[in-house]
Coordinates of C-alpha atoms and ligand atoms in Angstrom, one line a residue:
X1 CA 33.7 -86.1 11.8
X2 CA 35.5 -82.9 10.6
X3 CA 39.4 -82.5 11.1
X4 CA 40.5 -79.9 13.1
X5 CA 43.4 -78.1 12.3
X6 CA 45.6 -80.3 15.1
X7 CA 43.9 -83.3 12.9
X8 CA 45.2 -82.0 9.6
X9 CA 48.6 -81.6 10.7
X10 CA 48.7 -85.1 11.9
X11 CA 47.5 -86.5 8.7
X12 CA 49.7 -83.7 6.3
X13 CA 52.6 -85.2 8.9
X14 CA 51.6 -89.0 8.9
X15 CA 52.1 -88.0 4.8
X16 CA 48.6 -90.1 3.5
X17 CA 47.2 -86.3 3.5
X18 CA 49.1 -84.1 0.9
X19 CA 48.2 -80.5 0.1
X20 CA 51.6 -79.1 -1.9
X21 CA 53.2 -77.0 -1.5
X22 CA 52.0 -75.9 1.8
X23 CA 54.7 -72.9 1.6
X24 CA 52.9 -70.8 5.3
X25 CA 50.9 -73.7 7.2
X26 CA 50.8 -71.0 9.9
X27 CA 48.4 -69.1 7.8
X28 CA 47.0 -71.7 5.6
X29 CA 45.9 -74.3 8.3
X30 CA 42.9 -72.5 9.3
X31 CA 40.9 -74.2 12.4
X32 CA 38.7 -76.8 10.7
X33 CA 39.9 -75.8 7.2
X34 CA 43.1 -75.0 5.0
X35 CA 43.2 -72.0 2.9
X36 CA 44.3 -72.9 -0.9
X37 CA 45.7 -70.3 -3.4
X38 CA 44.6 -69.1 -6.8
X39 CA 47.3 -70.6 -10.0
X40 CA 47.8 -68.4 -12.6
X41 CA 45.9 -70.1 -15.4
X42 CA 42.2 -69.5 -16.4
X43 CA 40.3 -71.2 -18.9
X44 CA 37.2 -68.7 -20.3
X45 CA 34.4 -69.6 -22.1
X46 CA 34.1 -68.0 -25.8
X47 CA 31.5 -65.4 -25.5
X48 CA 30.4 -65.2 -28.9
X49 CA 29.6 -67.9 -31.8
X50 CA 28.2 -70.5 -29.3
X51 CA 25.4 -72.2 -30.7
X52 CA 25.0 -74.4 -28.2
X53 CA 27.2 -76.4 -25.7
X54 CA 26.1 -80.8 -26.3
X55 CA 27.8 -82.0 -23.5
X56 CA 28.1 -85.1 -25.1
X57 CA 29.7 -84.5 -28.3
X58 CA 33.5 -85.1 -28.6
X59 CA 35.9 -82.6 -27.4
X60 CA 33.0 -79.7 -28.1
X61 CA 33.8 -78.3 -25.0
X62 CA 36.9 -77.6 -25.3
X63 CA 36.5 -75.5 -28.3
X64 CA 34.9 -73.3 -26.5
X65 CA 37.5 -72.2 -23.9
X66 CA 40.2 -70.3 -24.4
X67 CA 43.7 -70.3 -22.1
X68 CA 45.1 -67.4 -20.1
X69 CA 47.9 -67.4 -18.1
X70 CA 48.3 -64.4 -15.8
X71 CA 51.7 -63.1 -15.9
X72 CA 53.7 -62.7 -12.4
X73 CA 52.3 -59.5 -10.5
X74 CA 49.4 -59.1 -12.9
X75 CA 45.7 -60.0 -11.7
X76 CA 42.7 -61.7 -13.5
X77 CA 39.7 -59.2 -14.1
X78 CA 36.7 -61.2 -12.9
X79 CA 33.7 -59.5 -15.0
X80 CA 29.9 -59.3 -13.4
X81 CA 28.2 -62.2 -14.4
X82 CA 31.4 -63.8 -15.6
X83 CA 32.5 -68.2 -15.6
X84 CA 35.5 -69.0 -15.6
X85 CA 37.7 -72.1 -14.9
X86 CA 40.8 -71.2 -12.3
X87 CA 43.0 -73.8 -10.7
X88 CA 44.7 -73.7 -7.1
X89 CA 48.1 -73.7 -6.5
X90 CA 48.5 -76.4 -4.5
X91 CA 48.1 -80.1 -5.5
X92 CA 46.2 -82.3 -2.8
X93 CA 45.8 -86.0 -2.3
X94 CA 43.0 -87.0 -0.4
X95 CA 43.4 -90.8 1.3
X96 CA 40.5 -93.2 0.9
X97 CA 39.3 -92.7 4.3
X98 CA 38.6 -88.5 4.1
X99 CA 36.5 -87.1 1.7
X100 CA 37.6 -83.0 1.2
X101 CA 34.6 -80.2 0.3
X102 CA 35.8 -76.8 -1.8
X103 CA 34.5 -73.7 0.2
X104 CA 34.7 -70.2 -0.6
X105 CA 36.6 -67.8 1.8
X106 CA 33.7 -65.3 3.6
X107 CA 36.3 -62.4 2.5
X108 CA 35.5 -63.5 -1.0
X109 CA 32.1 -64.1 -0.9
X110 CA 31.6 -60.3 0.8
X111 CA 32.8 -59.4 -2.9
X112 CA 30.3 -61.7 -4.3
X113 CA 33.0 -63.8 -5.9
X114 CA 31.8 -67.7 -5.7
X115 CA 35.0 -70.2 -6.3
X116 CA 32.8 -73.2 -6.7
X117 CA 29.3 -72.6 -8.7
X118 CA 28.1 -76.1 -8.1
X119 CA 30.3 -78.9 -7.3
X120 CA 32.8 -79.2 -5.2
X121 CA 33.3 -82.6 -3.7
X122 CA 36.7 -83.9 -4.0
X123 CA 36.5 -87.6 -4.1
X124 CA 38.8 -90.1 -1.5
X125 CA 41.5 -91.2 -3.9
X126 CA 41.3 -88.0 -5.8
X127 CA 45.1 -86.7 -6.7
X128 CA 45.3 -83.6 -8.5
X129 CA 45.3 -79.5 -8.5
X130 CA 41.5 -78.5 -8.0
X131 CA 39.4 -76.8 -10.7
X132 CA 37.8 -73.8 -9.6
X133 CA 34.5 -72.7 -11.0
X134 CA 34.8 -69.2 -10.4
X135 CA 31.8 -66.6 -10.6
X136 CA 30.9 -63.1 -9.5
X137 CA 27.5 -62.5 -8.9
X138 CA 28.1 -58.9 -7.9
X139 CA 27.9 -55.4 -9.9
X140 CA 32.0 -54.4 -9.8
X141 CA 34.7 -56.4 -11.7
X142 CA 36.7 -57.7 -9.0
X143 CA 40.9 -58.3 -9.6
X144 CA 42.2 -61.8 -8.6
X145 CA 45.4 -62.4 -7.7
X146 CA 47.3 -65.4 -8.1
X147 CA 49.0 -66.6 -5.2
X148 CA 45.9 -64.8 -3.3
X149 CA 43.9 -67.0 -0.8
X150 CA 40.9 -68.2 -2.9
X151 CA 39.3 -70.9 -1.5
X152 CA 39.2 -73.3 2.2
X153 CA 39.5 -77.4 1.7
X154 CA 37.7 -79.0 4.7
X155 CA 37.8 -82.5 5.7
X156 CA 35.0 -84.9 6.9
X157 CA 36.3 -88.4 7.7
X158 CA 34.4 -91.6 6.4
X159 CA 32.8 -93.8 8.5
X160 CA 35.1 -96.9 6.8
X161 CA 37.4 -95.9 3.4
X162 CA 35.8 -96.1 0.2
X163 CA 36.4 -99.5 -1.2
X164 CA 36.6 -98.2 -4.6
X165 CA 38.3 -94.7 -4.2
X166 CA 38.8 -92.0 -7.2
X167 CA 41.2 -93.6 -9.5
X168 CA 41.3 -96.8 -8.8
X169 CA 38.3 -98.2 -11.4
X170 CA 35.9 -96.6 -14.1
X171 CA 35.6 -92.9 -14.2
X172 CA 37.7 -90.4 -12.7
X173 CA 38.7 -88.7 -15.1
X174 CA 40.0 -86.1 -13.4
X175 CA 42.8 -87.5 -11.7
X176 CA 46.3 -85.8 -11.7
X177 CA 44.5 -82.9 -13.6
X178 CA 47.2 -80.3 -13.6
X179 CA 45.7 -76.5 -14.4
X180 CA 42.1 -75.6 -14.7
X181 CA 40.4 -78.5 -16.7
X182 CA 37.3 -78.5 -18.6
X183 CA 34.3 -80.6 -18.8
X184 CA 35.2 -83.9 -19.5
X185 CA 31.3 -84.9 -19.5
X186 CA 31.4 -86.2 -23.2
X187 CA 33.7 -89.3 -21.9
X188 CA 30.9 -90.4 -19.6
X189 CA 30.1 -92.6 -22.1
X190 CA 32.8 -94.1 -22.2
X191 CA 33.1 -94.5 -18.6
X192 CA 30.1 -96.6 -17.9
X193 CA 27.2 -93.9 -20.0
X194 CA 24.5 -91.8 -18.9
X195 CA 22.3 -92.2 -21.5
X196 CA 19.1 -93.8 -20.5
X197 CA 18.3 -96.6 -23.2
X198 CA 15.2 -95.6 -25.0
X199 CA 12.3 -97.5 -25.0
X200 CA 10.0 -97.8 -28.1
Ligands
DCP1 N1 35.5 -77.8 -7.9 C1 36.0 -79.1 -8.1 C2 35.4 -80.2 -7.7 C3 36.0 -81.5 -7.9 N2 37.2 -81.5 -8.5 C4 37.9 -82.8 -8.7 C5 38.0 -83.6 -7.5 C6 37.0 -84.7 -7.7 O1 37.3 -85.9 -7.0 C7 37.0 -84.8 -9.2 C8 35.7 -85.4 -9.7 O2 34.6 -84.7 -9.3 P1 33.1 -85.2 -9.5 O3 33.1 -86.6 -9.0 O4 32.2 -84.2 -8.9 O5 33.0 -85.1 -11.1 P2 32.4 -86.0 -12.2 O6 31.4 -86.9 -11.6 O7 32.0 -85.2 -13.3 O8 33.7 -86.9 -12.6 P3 33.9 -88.4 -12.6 O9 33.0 -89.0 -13.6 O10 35.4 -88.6 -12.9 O11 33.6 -88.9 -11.1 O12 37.2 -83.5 -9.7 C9 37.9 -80.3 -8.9 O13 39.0 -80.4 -9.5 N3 37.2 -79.1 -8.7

């Protein structure tokens, strides 16, 4: 079941739902949805000297990407054909018993701007500021503004809460990110490993 917005107000109220700071729920809680605003930081990807990006090798990806923090009043060029990592304003914590999906804003997407270009799940349990994968698959370079509406959280409820919610065991290595946060893929390993064991 999706929350509506009298839904999200309960559980915002009740406290186990936290989306902070929630300065104009007026115009943030939209009807099955609430709008979340863009931060001012931006990591971008290096657009020259990349060999190749091993997802796997130690702290590669993070040489890559390079930090911008937009000044108060000032916008963020978003280039055709441009990635880059943005944050929202807000921090959320989603209880164990709601899972929360990233959505773009129609308004946004009429200026072919995508917030998430592939995942955006956030787990029950997760705690944190939300990375956006922002993208513009258009022909115009459009501004961005932080503080600007970006992107919509919904809310599904779980049939029972996760028994093992984000945080609480192996992985999540994401939680309490604070700002846009690269890849973290090379600590899979670490975190239980993807790599399939070879067989000779
Ligand atoms: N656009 C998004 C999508 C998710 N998240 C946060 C909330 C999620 O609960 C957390 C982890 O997301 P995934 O489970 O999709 O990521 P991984 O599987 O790569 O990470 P982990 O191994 O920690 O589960 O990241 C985010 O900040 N920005």
């Amino acid at each position: 079941m999706i929350l509506s917005d009298a839904d999200i107000l309960e559980r915002l109220e009740a406290g186990d739902l936290v989306v902070e700071p929630l300065d104009d729920p007026e115009l943030q809680i939209q009807p099955a949805s609430v709008d979340l605003r863009l931060g001012r930081e931006f990591l971008e990807f290096q657009r020259t000297n990349i060999p190749c990006i091993h997802p796997n090798s130690e702290r590669e990806v993070d040489e890559y990407v390079t930090e911008t923090v937009v000044d108060e009043d000032d916008d963020f060029i978003l280039h055709p054909g441009d990635f880059v990592l943005g944050t929202t304003h807000e921090r959320v914590e989603i209880p164990a018993d709601l899972i929360a999906h990233v959505e773009g804003r129609s308004s946004l997407g009429r200026l072919a701007v995508v917030v998430h270009a592939t995942a955006g799940l956030c787990d029950p349990g997760y705690r944190g500021q939300i990375t956006l994968e922002l993208s513009n698959l258009g022909s115009a370079p459009v501004a961005l503004t932080p503080g600007m509406r970006i992107s919509q959280l919904t809310f599904t409820e779980l049939k029972t809460a996760a028994e093992r919610p984000y945080g609480s065991e192996r992985g999540s290595k994401y939680q309490d990110q604070s700002g846009p946060q690269a890849s973290r893929i090379e600590s899979d390993d670490e975190f239980g490993g993807d790599q399939l064991e070879r067989e000779d």
